[in-house]
Amino acid sequence: MPEALTVIVPLYNEEENLKRVEKELSEYIKIAHVPTQVLFVNDGSRDNSQKIIEDICNSNPDFKFISFVKNCGLSAAIKAGFDHVETSLTGYIDSDLQTDPMDFNLLLDNLEGYDLVTGYRNNRKDSFVKNMSSTIANGIRRTFTNDGMDDTGCPLKVIKTDYAKRIPMFRGLHRFLPAMILLQHGKIKQVPIKHFPRMAGTAHFGVWNRLLGPLMDCFAYVWMKKKYINYTVGKKG
């Protein structure tokens, strides 16, 4: 399969951001290092997001969507995206565009020899509380996973699709994508990327989501690591 990229954009009540998402991802597609398309995953939005998504997709063949009947959470949205991607590479970016789609080329340039490349927000433009809770949560996850990643929750990633489709996703485990690739004996890398303040819309995560929730998820990851099935076929006939 020739290399091509599908960028998953999970969203929930992001009507204020979607036209900017269309504009910036359309600009990226023009200069992308591999052929690229976009897949919106509408996680049961209750605002006008679905109509805007349909308008975007009807006018631009590079944009597709799937829409949930009801809100299921970010992990479910990412999992649905993985399930529906048909290209060899899968990208992920949040609809708030606090990361720059142009940095997908930076991730792609670092992909050789790796199965996941994730961004690292080394100059985050978030509030003090948000930054501190994320720093603590990342430190806790590193202790449990030993994945060596400084910013596992960074919403800018490129993953080889065959690895992405084998990730056993559970609620909250979208924060553990690098560790999930390591469970498959894959190779991971992080590279510094740009980060911006949220321009519009409302963040859907508080201190519980960013700190206490991830701590609970670490125990789920440890259980999964002990139970995870991994095999390599030597011969078949």
GROMACS .gro file of C-alpha atoms in nm:
model
  237
    1MET     CA    1   0.000   0.000   0.000
    2PRO     CA    2   0.150   0.340  -0.096
    3GLU     CA    3   0.195   0.580   0.193
    4ALA     CA    4  -0.100   0.808   0.261
    5LEU     CA    5  -0.230   0.977   0.575
    6THR     CA    6  -0.574   1.009   0.730
    7VAL     CA    7  -0.594   1.275   1.000
    8ILE     CA    8  -0.854   1.191   1.266
    9VAL     CA    9  -1.022   1.496   1.423
   10PRO     CA   10  -1.238   1.392   1.721
   11LEU     CA   11  -1.476   1.663   1.840
   12TYR     CA   12  -1.754   1.740   2.082
   13ASN     CA   13  -1.945   2.073   2.066
   14GLU     CA   14  -1.678   2.256   1.864
   15GLU     CA   15  -1.895   2.460   1.627
   16GLU     CA   16  -1.681   2.770   1.685
   17ASN     CA   17  -1.364   2.597   1.570
   18LEU     CA   18  -1.469   2.385   1.273
   19LYS     CA   19  -1.436   2.638   0.990
   20ARG     CA   20  -1.086   2.718   1.112
   21VAL     CA   21  -1.013   2.343   1.123
   22GLU     CA   22  -1.125   2.318   0.760
   23LYS     CA   23  -0.914   2.615   0.655
   24GLU     CA   24  -0.593   2.508   0.830
   25LEU     CA   25  -0.614   2.140   0.736
   26SER     CA   26  -0.695   2.234   0.375
   27GLU     CA   27  -0.380   2.446   0.372
   28TYR     CA   28  -0.182   2.157   0.517
   29ILE     CA   29  -0.313   1.909   0.258
   30LYS     CA   30  -0.167   2.130  -0.017
   31ILE     CA   31   0.187   2.091   0.117
   32ALA     CA   32   0.162   1.752   0.294
   33HIS     CA   33   0.457   1.517   0.238
   34VAL     CA   34   0.215   1.230   0.161
   35PRO     CA   35  -0.140   1.233   0.018
   36THR     CA   36  -0.367   1.333   0.307
   37GLN     CA   37  -0.736   1.328   0.392
   38VAL     CA   38  -0.934   1.423   0.704
   39LEU     CA   39  -1.183   1.218   0.906
   40PHE     CA   40  -1.404   1.404   1.153
   41VAL     CA   41  -1.538   1.191   1.438
   42ASN     CA   42  -1.834   1.372   1.594
   43ASP     CA   43  -1.871   1.241   1.948
   44GLY     CA   44  -2.242   1.313   1.983
   45SER     CA   45  -2.221   1.694   1.972
   46ARG     CA   46  -2.532   1.882   2.083
   47ASP     CA   47  -2.451   2.213   1.916
   48ASN     CA   48  -2.436   2.291   1.543
   49SER     CA   49  -2.118   2.090   1.483
   50GLN     CA   50  -2.281   1.815   1.277
   51LYS     CA   51  -2.433   2.053   1.022
   52ILE     CA   52  -2.103   2.237   0.983
   53ILE     CA   53  -1.919   1.906   0.937
   54GLU     CA   54  -2.164   1.793   0.669
   55ASP     CA   55  -2.131   2.126   0.487
   56ILE     CA   56  -1.752   2.094   0.493
   57CYS     CA   57  -1.755   1.735   0.368
   58ASN     CA   58  -2.012   1.807   0.095
   59SER     CA   59  -1.794   2.083  -0.048
   60ASN     CA   60  -1.452   1.923  -0.001
   61PRO     CA   61  -1.376   1.562  -0.107
   62ASP     CA   62  -1.068   1.550   0.119
   63PHE     CA   63  -1.295   1.562   0.427
   64LYS     CA   64  -1.513   1.275   0.555
   65PHE     CA   65  -1.701   1.217   0.880
   66ILE     CA   66  -1.855   0.965   1.110
   67SER     CA   67  -2.099   1.070   1.381
   68PHE     CA   68  -2.196   0.896   1.705
   69VAL     CA   69  -2.559   0.862   1.813
   70LYS     CA   70  -2.459   0.984   2.159
   71ASN     CA   71  -2.152   1.113   2.340
   72CYS     CA   72  -1.909   0.827   2.417
   73GLY     CA   73  -1.587   1.008   2.511
   74LEU     CA   74  -1.254   1.086   2.349
   75SER     CA   75  -1.115   0.733   2.368
   76ALA     CA   76  -1.418   0.598   2.182
   77ALA     CA   77  -1.389   0.870   1.917
   78ILE     CA   78  -1.022   0.794   1.857
   79LYS     CA   79  -1.093   0.420   1.847
   80ALA     CA   80  -1.371   0.473   1.591
   81GLY     CA   81  -1.129   0.677   1.383
   82PHE     CA   82  -0.871   0.398   1.394
   83ASP     CA   83  -1.138   0.147   1.290
   84HIS     CA   84  -1.243   0.350   0.985
   85VAL     CA   85  -0.902   0.461   0.853
   86GLU     CA   86  -0.805   0.293   0.525
   87THR     CA   87  -0.469   0.461   0.459
   88SER     CA   88  -0.129   0.327   0.568
   89LEU     CA   89  -0.077   0.611   0.818
   90THR     CA   90  -0.309   0.755   1.081
   91GLY     CA   91  -0.276   1.105   1.223
   92TYR     CA   92  -0.452   1.262   1.519
   93ILE     CA   93  -0.515   1.627   1.603
   94ASP     CA   94  -0.763   1.795   1.838
   95SER     CA   95  -1.031   2.022   1.695
   96ASP     CA   96  -0.924   2.311   1.918
   97LEU     CA   97  -0.610   2.348   1.699
   98GLN     CA   98  -0.379   2.423   1.988
   99THR     CA   99  -0.130   2.231   1.778
  100ASP     CA  100  -0.034   2.321   1.420
  101PRO     CA  101  -0.138   2.087   1.136
  102MET     CA  102   0.176   2.196   0.950
  103ASP     CA  103   0.376   2.004   1.212
  104PHE     CA  104   0.242   1.677   1.069
  105ASN     CA  105   0.521   1.709   0.812
  106LEU     CA  106   0.773   1.727   1.097
  107LEU     CA  107   0.631   1.404   1.242
  108LEU     CA  108   0.633   1.237   0.899
  109ASP     CA  109   0.995   1.336   0.846
  110ASN     CA  110   1.084   1.154   1.169
  111LEU     CA  111   0.876   0.842   1.101
  112GLU     CA  112   1.141   0.631   0.931
  113GLY     CA  113   1.229   0.343   1.162
  114TYR     CA  114   0.941   0.420   1.400
  115ASP     CA  115   0.579   0.310   1.433
  116LEU     CA  116   0.452   0.615   1.623
  117VAL     CA  117   0.585   0.970   1.632
  118THR     CA  118   0.422   1.206   1.878
  119GLY     CA  119   0.460   1.576   1.936
  120TYR     CA  120   0.605   1.721   2.254
  121ARG     CA  121   0.465   2.058   2.366
  122ASN     CA  122   0.782   2.200   2.520
  123ASN     CA  123   0.640   2.555   2.541
  124ARG     CA  124   0.276   2.505   2.633
  125LYS     CA  125   0.037   2.800   2.616
  126ASP     CA  126  -0.207   2.680   2.882
  127SER     CA  127  -0.296   2.800   3.231
  128PHE     CA  128  -0.067   2.729   3.524
  129VAL     CA  129  -0.313   2.479   3.675
  130LYS     CA  130  -0.358   2.296   3.345
  131ASN     CA  131   0.017   2.282   3.282
  132MET     CA  132   0.098   2.160   3.632
  133SER     CA  133  -0.173   1.894   3.637
  134SER     CA  134  -0.059   1.765   3.297
  135THR     CA  135   0.307   1.763   3.405
  136ILE     CA  136   0.222   1.562   3.716
  137ALA     CA  137  -0.002   1.324   3.519
  138ASN     CA  138   0.270   1.268   3.258
  139GLY     CA  139   0.519   1.190   3.533
  140ILE     CA  140   0.281   0.936   3.687
  141ARG     CA  141   0.224   0.770   3.349
  142ARG     CA  142   0.597   0.750   3.278
  143THR     CA  143   0.646   0.575   3.612
  144PHE     CA  144   0.383   0.315   3.526
  145THR     CA  145   0.459   0.269   3.155
  146ASN     CA  146   0.831   0.342   3.129
  147ASP     CA  147   0.763   0.472   2.778
  148GLY     CA  148   1.014   0.759   2.801
  149MET     CA  149   0.758   1.010   2.671
  150ASP     CA  150   0.741   1.359   2.821
  151ASP     CA  151   0.399   1.450   2.682
  152THR     CA  152   0.190   1.140   2.612
  153GLY     CA  153  -0.130   1.344   2.592
  154CYS     CA  154  -0.006   1.569   2.311
  155PRO     CA  155  -0.286   1.586   2.051
  156LEU     CA  156  -0.059   1.558   1.748
  157LYS     CA  157   0.052   1.210   1.647
  158VAL     CA  158   0.127   0.994   1.343
  159ILE     CA  159   0.092   0.617   1.379
  160LYS     CA  160   0.132   0.335   1.131
  161THR     CA  161  -0.226   0.222   1.079
  162ASP     CA  162  -0.167  -0.150   1.127
  163TYR     CA  163  -0.036  -0.071   1.477
  164ALA     CA  164  -0.321   0.173   1.550
  165LYS     CA  165  -0.585  -0.084   1.461
  166ARG     CA  166  -0.435  -0.336   1.707
  167ILE     CA  167  -0.454  -0.100   2.005
  168PRO     CA  168  -0.706  -0.238   2.260
  169MET     CA  169  -0.874   0.089   2.349
  170PHE     CA  170  -1.064   0.141   2.673
  171ARG     CA  171  -1.199   0.463   2.821
  172GLY     CA  172  -0.910   0.686   2.923
  173LEU     CA  173  -0.643   0.487   2.741
  174HIS     CA  174  -0.609   0.744   2.461
  175ARG     CA  175  -0.350   0.892   2.701
  176PHE     CA  176  -0.140   0.577   2.665
  177LEU     CA  177  -0.101   0.550   2.287
  178PRO     CA  178   0.283   0.542   2.290
  179ALA     CA  179   0.279   0.272   2.560
  180MET     CA  180   0.025   0.075   2.356
  181ILE     CA  181   0.265   0.074   2.061
  182LEU     CA  182   0.544  -0.050   2.288
  183LEU     CA  183   0.318  -0.340   2.394
  184GLN     CA  184   0.325  -0.444   2.027
  185HIS     CA  185   0.708  -0.422   2.027
  186GLY     CA  186   0.679  -0.113   1.810
  187LYS     CA  187   0.919   0.183   1.818
  188ILE     CA  188   0.818   0.532   1.930
  189LYS     CA  189   0.968   0.879   1.912
  190GLN     CA  190   0.879   1.228   2.031
  191VAL     CA  191   0.970   1.559   1.863
  192PRO     CA  192   0.910   1.915   1.986
  193ILE     CA  193   0.621   2.099   1.819
  194LYS     CA  194   0.450   2.437   1.840
  195HIS     CA  195   0.162   2.498   2.081
  196PHE     CA  196  -0.098   2.776   2.092
  197PRO     CA  197  -0.366   2.900   2.332
  198ARG     CA  198  -0.722   2.783   2.266
  199MET     CA  199  -0.879   3.041   2.033
  200ALA     CA  200  -1.247   2.944   2.064
  201GLY     CA  201  -1.480   2.693   2.225
  202THR     CA  202  -1.457   2.545   2.573
  203ALA     CA  203  -1.218   2.280   2.704
  204HIS     CA  204  -1.398   1.966   2.818
  205PHE     CA  205  -1.140   1.856   3.076
  206GLY     CA  206  -1.081   1.964   3.433
  207VAL     CA  207  -0.839   1.870   3.709
  208TRP     CA  208  -1.010   1.532   3.755
  209ASN     CA  209  -0.967   1.444   3.387
  210ARG     CA  210  -0.606   1.558   3.374
  211LEU     CA  211  -0.477   1.426   3.705
  212LEU     CA  212  -0.693   1.194   3.912
  213GLY     CA  213  -0.854   1.020   3.615
  214PRO     CA  214  -0.518   0.935   3.451
  215LEU     CA  215  -0.392   0.794   3.782
  216MET     CA  216  -0.682   0.548   3.786
  217ASP     CA  217  -0.617   0.464   3.420
  218CYS     CA  218  -0.258   0.369   3.504
  219PHE     CA  219  -0.383   0.071   3.703
  220ALA     CA  220  -0.595  -0.036   3.404
  221TYR     CA  221  -0.284  -0.014   3.187
  222VAL     CA  222  -0.082  -0.229   3.429
  223TRP     CA  223  -0.355  -0.493   3.423
  224MET     CA  224  -0.367  -0.484   3.044
  225LYS     CA  225   0.011  -0.512   3.014
  226LYS     CA  226   0.005  -0.835   3.217
  227LYS     CA  227  -0.279  -0.979   3.008
  228TYR     CA  228  -0.177  -0.849   2.663
  229ILE     CA  229  -0.140  -1.114   2.392
  230ASN     CA  230   0.148  -1.063   2.151
  231TYR     CA  231   0.270  -1.316   1.898
  232THR     CA  232   0.479  -1.336   1.581
  233VAL     CA  233   0.406  -1.585   1.305
  234GLY     CA  234   0.725  -1.760   1.196
  235LYS     CA  235   0.589  -1.972   0.913
  236LYS     CA  236   0.256  -2.056   0.759
  237GLY     CA  237   0.152  -2.285   0.480
   0.00000   0.00000   0.00000
